[in-house]
Short mmCIF file of C-alpha atoms in Angstrom, two decimals:
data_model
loop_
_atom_site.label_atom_id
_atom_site.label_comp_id
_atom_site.label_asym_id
_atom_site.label_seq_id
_atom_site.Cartn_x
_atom_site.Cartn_y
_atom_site.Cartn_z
CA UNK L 1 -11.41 -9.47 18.49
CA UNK L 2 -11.95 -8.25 22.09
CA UNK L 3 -12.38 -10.93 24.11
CA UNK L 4 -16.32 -11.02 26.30
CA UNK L 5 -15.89 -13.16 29.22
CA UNK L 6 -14.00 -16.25 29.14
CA UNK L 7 -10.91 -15.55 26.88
CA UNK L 8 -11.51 -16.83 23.40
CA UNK L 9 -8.92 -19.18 21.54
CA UNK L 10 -7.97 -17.89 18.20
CA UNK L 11 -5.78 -20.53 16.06
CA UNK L 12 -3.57 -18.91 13.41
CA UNK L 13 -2.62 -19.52 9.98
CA UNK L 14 0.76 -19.04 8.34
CA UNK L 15 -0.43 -16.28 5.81
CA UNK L 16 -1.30 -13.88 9.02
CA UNK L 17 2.06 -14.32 10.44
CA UNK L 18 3.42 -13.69 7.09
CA UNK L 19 1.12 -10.65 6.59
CA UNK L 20 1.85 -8.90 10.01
CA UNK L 21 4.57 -10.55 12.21
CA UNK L 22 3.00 -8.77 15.16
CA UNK L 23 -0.24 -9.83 14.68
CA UNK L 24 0.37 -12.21 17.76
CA UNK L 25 0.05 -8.91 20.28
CA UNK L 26 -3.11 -7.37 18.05
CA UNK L 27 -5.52 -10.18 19.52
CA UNK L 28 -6.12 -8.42 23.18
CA UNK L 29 -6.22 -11.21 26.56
CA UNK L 30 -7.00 -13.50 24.19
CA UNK L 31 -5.26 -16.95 24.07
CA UNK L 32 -3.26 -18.12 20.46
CA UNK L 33 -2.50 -21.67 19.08
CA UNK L 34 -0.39 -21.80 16.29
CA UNK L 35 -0.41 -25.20 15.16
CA UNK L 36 3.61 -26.90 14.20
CA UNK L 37 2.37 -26.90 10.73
CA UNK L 38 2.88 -23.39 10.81
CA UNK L 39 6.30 -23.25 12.16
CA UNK L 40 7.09 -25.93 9.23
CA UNK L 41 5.99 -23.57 6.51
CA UNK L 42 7.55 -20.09 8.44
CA UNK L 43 10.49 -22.53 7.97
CA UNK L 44 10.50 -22.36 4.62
CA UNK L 45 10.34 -18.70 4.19
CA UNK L 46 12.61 -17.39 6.03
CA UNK L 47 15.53 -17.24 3.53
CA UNK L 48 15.65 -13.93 1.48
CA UNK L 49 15.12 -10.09 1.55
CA UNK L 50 11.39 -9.47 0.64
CA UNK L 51 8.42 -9.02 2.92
CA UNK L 52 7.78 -12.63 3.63
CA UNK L 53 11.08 -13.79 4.69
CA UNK L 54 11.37 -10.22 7.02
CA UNK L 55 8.04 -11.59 8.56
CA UNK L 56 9.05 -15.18 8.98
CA UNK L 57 12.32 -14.21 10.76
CA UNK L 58 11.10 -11.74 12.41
CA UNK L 59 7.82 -14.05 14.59
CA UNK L 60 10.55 -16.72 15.03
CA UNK L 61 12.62 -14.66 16.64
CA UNK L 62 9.40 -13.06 18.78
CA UNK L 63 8.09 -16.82 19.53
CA UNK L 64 12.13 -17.41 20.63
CA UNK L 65 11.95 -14.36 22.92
CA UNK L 66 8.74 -15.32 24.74
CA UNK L 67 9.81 -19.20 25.14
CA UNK L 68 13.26 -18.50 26.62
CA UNK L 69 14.13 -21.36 29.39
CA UNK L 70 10.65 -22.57 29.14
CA UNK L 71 8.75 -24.92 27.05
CA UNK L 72 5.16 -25.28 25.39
CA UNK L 73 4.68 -29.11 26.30
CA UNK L 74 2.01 -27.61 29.36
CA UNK L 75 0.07 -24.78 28.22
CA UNK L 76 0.51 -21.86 27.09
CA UNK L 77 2.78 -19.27 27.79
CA UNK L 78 2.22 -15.31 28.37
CA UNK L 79 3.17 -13.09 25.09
CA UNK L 80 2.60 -10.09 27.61
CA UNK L 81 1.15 -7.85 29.70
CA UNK L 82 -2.69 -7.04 29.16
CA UNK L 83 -2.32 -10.08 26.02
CA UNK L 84 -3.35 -13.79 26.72
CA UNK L 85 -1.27 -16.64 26.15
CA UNK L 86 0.20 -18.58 23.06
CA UNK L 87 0.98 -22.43 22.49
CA UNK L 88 2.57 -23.98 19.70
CA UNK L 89 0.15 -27.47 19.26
CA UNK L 90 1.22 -30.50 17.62
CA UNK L 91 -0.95 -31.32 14.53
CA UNK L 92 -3.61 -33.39 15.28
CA UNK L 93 -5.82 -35.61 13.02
CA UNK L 94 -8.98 -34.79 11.48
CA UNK L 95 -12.46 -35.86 13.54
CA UNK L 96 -12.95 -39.18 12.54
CA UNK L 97 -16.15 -38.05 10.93
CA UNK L 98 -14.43 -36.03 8.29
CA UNK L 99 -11.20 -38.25 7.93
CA UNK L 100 -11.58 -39.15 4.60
CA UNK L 101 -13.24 -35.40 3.39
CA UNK L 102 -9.42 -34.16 2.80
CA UNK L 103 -7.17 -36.56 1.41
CA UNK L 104 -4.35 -34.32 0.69
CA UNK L 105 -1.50 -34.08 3.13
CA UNK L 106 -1.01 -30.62 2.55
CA UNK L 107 -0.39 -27.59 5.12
CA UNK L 108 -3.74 -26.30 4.87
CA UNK L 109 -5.06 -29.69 6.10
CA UNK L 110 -2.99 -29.65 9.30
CA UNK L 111 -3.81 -26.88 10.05
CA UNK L 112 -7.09 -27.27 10.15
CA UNK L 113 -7.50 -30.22 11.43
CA UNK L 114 -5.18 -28.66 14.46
CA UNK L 115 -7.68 -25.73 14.55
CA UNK L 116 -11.18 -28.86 14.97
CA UNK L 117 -9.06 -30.29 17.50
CA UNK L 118 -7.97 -27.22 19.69
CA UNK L 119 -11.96 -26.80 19.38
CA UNK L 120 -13.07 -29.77 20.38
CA UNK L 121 -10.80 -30.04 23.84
CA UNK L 122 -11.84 -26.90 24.70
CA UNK L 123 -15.51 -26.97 25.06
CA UNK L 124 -17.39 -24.16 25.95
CA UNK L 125 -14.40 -21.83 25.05
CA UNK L 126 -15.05 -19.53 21.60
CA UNK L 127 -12.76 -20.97 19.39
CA UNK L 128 -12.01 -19.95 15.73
CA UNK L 129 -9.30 -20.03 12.62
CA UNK L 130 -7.99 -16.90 12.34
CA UNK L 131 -6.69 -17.45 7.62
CA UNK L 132 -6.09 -14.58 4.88
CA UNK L 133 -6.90 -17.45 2.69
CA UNK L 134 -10.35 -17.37 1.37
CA UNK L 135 -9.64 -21.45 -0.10
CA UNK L 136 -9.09 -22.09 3.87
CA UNK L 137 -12.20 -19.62 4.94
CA UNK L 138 -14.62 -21.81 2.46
CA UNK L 139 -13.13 -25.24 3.85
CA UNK L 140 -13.12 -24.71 7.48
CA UNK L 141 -16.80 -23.49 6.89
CA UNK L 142 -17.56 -26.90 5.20
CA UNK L 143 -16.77 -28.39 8.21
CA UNK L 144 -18.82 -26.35 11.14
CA UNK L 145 -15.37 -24.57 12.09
CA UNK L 146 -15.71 -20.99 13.01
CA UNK L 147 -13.55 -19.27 11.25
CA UNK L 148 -12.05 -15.59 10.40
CA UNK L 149 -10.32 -13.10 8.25
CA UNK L 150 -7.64 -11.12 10.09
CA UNK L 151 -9.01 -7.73 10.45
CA UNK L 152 -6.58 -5.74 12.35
CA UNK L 153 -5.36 -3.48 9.40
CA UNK L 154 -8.67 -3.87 7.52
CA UNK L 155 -10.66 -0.95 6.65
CA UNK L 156 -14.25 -0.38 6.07
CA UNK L 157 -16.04 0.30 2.90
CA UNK L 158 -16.75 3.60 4.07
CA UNK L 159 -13.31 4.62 4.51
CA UNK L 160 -11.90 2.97 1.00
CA UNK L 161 -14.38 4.90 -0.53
CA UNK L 162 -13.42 8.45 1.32
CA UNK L 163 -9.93 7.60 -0.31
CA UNK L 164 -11.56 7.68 -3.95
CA UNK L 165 -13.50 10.89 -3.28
CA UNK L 166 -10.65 13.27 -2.45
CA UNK L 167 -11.95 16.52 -4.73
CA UNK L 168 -14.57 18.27 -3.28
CA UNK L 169 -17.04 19.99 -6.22
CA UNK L 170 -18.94 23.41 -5.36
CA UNK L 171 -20.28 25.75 -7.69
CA UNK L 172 -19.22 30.06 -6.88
CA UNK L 173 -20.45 32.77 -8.41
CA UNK L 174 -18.56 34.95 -10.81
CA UNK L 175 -16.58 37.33 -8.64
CA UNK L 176 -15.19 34.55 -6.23
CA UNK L 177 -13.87 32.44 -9.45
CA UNK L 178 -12.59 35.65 -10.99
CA UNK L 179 -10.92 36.07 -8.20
CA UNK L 180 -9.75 32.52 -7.92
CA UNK L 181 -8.62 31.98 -11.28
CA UNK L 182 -7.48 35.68 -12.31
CA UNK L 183 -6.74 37.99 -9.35
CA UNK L 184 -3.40 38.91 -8.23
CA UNK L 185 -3.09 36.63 -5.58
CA UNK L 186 -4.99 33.53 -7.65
CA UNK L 187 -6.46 32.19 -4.02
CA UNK L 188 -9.39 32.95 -1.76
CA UNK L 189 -10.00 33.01 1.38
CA UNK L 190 -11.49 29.37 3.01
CA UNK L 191 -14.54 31.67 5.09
CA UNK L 192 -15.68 32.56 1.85
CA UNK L 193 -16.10 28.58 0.65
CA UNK L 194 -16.57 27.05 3.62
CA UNK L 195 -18.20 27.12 7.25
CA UNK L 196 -15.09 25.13 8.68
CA UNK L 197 -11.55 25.35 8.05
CA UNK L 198 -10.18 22.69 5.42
CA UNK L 199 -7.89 20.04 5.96
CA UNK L 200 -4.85 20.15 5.16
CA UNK L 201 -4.15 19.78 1.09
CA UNK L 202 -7.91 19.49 0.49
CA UNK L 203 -9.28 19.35 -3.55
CA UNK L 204 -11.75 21.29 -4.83
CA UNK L 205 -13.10 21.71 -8.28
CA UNK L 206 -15.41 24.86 -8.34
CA UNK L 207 -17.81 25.29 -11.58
CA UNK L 208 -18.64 29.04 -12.85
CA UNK L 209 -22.44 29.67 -12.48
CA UNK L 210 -22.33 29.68 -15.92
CA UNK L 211 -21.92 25.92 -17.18
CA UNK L 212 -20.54 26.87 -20.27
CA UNK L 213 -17.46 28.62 -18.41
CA UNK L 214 -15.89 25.27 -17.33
CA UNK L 215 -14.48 24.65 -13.92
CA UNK L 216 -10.95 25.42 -12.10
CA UNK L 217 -9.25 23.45 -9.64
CA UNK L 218 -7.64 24.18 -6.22
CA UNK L 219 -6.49 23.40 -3.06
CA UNK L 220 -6.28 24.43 0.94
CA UNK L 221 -2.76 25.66 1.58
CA UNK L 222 -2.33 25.23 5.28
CA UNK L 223 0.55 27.95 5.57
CA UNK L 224 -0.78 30.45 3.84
CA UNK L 225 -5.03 29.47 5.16
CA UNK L 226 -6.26 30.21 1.88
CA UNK L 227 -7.87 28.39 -0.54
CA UNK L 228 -4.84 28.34 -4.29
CA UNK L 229 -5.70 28.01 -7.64
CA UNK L 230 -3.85 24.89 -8.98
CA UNK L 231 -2.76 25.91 -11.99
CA UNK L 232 -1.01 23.73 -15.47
CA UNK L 233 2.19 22.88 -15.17
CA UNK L 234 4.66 20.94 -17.55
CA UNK L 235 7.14 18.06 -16.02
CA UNK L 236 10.07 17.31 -18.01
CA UNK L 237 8.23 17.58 -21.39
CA UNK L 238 4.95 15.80 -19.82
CA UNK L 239 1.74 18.00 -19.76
CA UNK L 240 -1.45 16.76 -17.67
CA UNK L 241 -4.37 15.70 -20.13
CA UNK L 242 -6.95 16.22 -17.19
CA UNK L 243 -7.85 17.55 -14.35
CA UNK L 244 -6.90 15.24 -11.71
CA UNK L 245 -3.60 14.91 -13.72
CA UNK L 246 -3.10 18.33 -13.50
CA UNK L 247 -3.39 18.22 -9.35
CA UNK L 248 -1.22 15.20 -9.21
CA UNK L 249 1.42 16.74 -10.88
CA UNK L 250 1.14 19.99 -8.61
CA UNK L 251 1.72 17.72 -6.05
CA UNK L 252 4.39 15.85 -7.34
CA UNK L 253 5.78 19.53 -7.74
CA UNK L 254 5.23 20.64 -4.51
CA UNK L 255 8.59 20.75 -1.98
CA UNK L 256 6.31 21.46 0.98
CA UNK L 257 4.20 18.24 -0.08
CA UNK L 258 6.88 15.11 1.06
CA UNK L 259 4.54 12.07 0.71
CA UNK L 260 2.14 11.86 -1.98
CA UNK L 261 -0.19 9.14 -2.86
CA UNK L 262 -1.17 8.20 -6.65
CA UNK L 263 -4.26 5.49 -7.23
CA UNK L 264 -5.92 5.15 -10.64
CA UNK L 265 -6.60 2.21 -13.23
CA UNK L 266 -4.13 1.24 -15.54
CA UNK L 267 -3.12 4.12 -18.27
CA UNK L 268 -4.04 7.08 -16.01
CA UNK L 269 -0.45 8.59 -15.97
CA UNK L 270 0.55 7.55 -12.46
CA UNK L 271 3.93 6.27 -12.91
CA UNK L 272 4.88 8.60 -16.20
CA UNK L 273 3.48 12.14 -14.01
CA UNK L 274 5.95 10.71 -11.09
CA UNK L 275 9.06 10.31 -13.00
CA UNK L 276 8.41 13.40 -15.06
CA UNK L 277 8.07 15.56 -11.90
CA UNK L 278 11.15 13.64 -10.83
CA UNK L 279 13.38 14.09 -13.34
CA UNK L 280 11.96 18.07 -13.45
CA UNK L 281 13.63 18.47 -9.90
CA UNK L 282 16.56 16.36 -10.55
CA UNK L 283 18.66 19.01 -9.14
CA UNK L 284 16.80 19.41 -6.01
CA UNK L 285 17.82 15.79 -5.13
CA UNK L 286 20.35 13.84 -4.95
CA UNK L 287 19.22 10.48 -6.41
CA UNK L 288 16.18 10.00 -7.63
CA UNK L 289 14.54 5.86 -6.88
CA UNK L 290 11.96 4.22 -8.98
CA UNK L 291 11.37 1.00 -7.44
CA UNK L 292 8.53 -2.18 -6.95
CA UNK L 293 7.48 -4.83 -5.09
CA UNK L 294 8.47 -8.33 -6.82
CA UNK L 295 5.39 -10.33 -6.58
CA UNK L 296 6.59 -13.92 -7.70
CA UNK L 297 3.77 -16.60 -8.39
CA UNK L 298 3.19 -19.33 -6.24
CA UNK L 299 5.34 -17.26 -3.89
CA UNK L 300 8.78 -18.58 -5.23
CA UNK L 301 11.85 -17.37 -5.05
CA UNK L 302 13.28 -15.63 -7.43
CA UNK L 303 15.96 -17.52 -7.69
CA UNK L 304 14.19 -20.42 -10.10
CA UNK L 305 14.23 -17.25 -12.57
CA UNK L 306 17.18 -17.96 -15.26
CA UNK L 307 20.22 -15.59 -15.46
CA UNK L 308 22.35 -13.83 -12.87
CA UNK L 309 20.22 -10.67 -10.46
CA UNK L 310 19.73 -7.99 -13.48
CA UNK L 311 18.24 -10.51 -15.70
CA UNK L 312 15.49 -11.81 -12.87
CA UNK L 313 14.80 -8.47 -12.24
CA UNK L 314 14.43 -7.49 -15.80
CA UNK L 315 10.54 -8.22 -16.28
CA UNK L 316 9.45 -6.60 -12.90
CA UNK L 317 11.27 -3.30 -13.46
CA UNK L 318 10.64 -3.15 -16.89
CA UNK L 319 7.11 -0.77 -16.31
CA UNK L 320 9.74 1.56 -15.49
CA UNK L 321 12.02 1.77 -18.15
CA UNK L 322 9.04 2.00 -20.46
CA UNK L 323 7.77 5.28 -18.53
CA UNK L 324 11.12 6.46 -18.76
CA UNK L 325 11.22 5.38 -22.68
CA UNK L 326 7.78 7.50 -22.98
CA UNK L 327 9.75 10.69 -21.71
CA UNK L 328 13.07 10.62 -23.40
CA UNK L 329 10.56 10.00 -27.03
CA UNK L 330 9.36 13.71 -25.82
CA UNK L 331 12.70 14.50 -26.88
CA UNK L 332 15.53 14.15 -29.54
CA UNK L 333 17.74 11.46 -29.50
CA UNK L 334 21.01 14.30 -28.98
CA UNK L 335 19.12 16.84 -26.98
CA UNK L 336 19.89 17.85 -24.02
CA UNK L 337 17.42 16.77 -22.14
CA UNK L 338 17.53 13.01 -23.47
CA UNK L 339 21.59 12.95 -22.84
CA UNK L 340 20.80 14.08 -19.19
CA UNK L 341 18.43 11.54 -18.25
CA UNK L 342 21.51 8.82 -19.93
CA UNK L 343 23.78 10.58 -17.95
CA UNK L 344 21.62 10.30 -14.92
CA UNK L 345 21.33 6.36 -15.70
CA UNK L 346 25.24 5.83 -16.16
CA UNK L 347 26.27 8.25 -12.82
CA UNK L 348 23.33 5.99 -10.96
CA UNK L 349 21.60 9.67 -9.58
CA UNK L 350 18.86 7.51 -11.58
CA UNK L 351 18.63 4.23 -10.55
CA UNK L 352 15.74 1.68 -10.72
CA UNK L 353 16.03 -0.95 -8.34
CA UNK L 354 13.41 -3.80 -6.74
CA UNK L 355 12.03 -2.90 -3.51
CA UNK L 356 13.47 -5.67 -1.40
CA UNK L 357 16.99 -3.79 -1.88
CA UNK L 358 15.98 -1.21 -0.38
CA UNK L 359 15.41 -2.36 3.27
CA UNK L 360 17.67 -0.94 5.73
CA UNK L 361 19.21 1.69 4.01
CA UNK L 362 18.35 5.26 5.20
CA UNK L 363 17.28 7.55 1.92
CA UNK L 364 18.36 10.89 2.32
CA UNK L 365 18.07 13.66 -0.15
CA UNK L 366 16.28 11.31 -2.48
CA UNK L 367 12.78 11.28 -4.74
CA UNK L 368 11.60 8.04 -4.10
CA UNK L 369 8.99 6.54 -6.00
CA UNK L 370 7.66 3.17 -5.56
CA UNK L 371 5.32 1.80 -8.46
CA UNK L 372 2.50 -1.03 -7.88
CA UNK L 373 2.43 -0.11 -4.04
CA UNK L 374 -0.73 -1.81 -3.62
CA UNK L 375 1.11 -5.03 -3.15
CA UNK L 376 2.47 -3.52 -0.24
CA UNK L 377 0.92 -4.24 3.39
CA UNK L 378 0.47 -1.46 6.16
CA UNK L 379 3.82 -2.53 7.86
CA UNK L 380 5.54 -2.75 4.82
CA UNK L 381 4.64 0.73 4.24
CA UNK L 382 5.47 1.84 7.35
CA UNK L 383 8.69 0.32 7.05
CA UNK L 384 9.31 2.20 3.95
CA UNK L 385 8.39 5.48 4.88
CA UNK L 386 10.09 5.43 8.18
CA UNK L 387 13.49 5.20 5.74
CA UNK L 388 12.85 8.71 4.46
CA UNK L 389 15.49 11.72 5.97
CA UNK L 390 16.19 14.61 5.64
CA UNK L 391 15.42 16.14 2.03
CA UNK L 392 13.31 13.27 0.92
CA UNK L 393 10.31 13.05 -0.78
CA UNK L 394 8.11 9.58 -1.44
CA UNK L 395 5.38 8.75 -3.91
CA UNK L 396 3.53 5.58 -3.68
CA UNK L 397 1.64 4.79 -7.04
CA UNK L 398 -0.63 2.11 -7.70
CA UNK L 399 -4.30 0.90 -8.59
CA UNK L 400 -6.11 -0.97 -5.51
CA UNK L 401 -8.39 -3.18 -7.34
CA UNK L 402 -5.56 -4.84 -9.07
CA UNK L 403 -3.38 -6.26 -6.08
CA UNK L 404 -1.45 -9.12 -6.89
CA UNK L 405 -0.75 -10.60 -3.28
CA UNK L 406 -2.60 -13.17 -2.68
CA UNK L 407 -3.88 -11.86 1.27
CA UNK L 408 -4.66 -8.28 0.36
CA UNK L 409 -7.40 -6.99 -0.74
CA UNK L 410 -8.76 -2.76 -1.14
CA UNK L 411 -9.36 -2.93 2.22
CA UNK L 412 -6.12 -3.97 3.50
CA UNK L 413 -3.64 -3.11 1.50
CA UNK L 414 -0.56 -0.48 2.14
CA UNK L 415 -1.40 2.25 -0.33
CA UNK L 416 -5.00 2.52 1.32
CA UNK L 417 -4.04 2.69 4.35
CA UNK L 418 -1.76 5.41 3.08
CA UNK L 419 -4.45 7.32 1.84
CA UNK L 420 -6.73 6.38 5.19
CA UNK L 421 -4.20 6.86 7.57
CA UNK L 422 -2.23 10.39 6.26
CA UNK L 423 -5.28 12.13 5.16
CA UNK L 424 -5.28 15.89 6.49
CA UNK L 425 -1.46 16.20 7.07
CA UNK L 426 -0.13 18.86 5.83
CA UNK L 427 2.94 16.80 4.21
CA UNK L 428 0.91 14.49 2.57
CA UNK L 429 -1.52 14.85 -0.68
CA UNK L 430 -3.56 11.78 -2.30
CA UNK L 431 -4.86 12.12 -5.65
CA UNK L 432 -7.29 9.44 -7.29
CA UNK L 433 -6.86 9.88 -11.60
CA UNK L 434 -9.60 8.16 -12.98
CA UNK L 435 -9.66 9.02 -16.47
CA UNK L 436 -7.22 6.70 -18.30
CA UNK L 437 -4.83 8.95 -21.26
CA UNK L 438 -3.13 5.85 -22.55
CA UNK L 439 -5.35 5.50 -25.70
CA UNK L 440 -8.69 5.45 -26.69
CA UNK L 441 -8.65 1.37 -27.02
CA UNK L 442 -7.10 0.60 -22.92
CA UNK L 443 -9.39 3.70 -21.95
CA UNK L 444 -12.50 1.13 -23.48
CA UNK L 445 -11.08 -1.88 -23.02
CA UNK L 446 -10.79 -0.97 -19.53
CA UNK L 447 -14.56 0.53 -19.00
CA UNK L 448 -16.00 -2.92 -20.47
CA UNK L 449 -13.90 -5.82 -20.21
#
């Protein structure tokens, strides 16, 4: 969006704002108009503790800062150095040639009939609709506007894909994978692989010469600059059924490894390898978080949801409790191991939680795991993250072709970005699990339907 020339006028839509509160300072010495329709709906979500209403508050409060002891009614005014200008615009009527295309009086409408006017007194000045909504994108085509998707935070098709193709395959020769798999040390040194030194936490799945041997996995270890064997490891009753459950839960495992990254279709084990691994180290931590975004249709509050707060957060938390169900059937009803994780529950080291309760509080000392993250956006996850201390450790779980917010997409959601953004640290570790263990009919179900 960097300007050429004569700044261009970008005119924003409410679902930006609401996306990335900042997005007014991402657009370069270019000039803003957000229309008053905007400000109406901001208005309306402002109220509350989820993403939305942290966005809402947080641009009025921005807008505020930049207006103070001066008005809009002349132009606009400067949001800062090196960045253009923004106006708030009264709404304006449609062209008379396309008064009668949208009869609804809706926010939408405004809005773009704002955006044709801002256009059309500004002549010879780029000028485009800046809308997350694809409904808007389609409409303000229909009518010769120019029109955009925000792309700030959007990433290419290239990079998504890099995220899904995480394990490098080579074949070795006999020796090396003896040594690999069965010498004392069970690692090998990265010359002997490689030309150039791995990143840090990099997958590998080496094949004998031999097909009929089968393959082994393993990693880069950054401290130690040799190539490990990742070897099978059991979680709180829970053994991996694959390969790429088997480096998950290594990484889940791992102290040195603080953020990890899970993406996979429905049924791959995500969330059950998580809170297995969780509840395995229980003693490590001192509380251990499962959490999730509350994505509410039709963006309502949750407060049209009968009962008191447990009983409207009963149906988005209950994913968890049915992971957790899955591990305490490993067990006896009396054993030891089922009475802890109760006891866990009842002294809250356990505690499942929505997301939006968690803002603002600093987690120390805590396994933190945070189901359906692809709901999240990049400065949600940020947000997140940047609660961690001392001792913590955060997994982010979730499937990116099944996003639920209405203005994200695999390209611009939080857990890709995750996996984009974090790749090569040596803290962090993304696994993709593609082969889905929940049963033979979701595994088919999900192939073909």
């Amino acid at each position: 969006m960097r300007a050429m020339g004569k700044p261009k006028i970008f005119v924003l839509d409410t679902n930006v704002i609401l996306h990335d509160h900042k997005a007014i300072r991402h657009f370069q010495d270019n000039d803003l108009v957000i229309p008053v329709a905007v400000i109406e709906e901001l208005d309306k979500f402002k109220k509350g503790n989820d993403a939305l209403a942290y966005n809402a508050r947080g641009f009025v409060r921005d807008i505020d800062r930049i207006a103070e002891g001066k008005t809009f009614a002349k132009g606009g005014l400067p949001i800062g150095k090196g960045l253009g200008t923004i106006k708030i615009e009264p709404n304006h009527p449609f062209p008379e040639k396309y008064a009668g295309m949208f009869t609804d009086d809706i926010p939408d409408h405004r809005i773009l009939a704002t955006a044709m006017w801002v256009r059309d007194n500004h002549p010879g000045i780029f000028t485009a609709l800046v809308t997350k909504d694809i409904n808007l994108r389609i409409k303000a085509k229909a009518v010769g506007m120019e029109v955009q998707d925000y792309l700030t935070d959007k990433l290419e098709d290239e990079k998504v894909e890099n995220t899904l193709r995480e394990v490098q395959e080579r074949t070795l020769d006999g020796a090396l994978m003896q040594a690999l798999a069965y010498g004392p040390e069970t690692s090998l040194d990265w010359k002997k692989v490689t030309d150039s030194r791995p990143s840090a936490n990099q997958l590998y799945k080496f094949h004998w010469e031999s097909s009929d041997k089968g393959s082994v996995c393993a990693r880069y270890d950054e401290d130690r600059d040799r190539i490990v064997l990742v070897k099978s490891r059991e979680a709180y009753g829970i053994r991996p059924r694959n390969d790429e459950q088997m480096i998950a839960l290594d990484a889940l495992l791992n102290p040195r490894v603080e953020l990890v990254s899970l993406t996979g279709g429905a049924g791959t084990g995500k969330t059950l390898l998580a809170l297995a691994a969780a509840l395995e180290q229980e003693k490590e931590y001192e509380q251990i978080i499962l959490s999730r975004p509350t994505v509410v249709l039709g963006n309502q509050d949750l407060g049209f949801l009968p009962g008191d707060q447990k009983a409207k957060m009963g149906p988005f938390l209950q994913p968890l409790m049915d992971n957790l169900n899955v591990i305490k059937g490993q067990f006896r009803p009396n054993s030891k191991e089922a009475l802890r994780i109760e006891s866990m529950l009842t002294q809250e080291k356990l505690i499942i939680e929505p997301l939006a309760y968690i803002r603002g509080r600093s987690l120390g000392k805590c396994y933190f795991i945070i189901d359906e993250a692809q709901n999240l956006t990049p400065h949600e996850m940020k947000t997140i993250i940047t609660r961690a201390g001392e001792g913590t450790k955060m997994v982010f779980t979730g499937d990116i072709f099944q996003i639920d917010q209405p203005y994200l997409d695999q390209w611009s959601n939080g857990l890709t970005h995750l996996g984009e953004k974090m790749a090569g640290q040596k803290l962090f570790q993304h696994v993709f699990l593609r082969k889905g263990e929940r049963s033979r009919l979701s595994e088919l179900a999900s192939k073909l339907l």
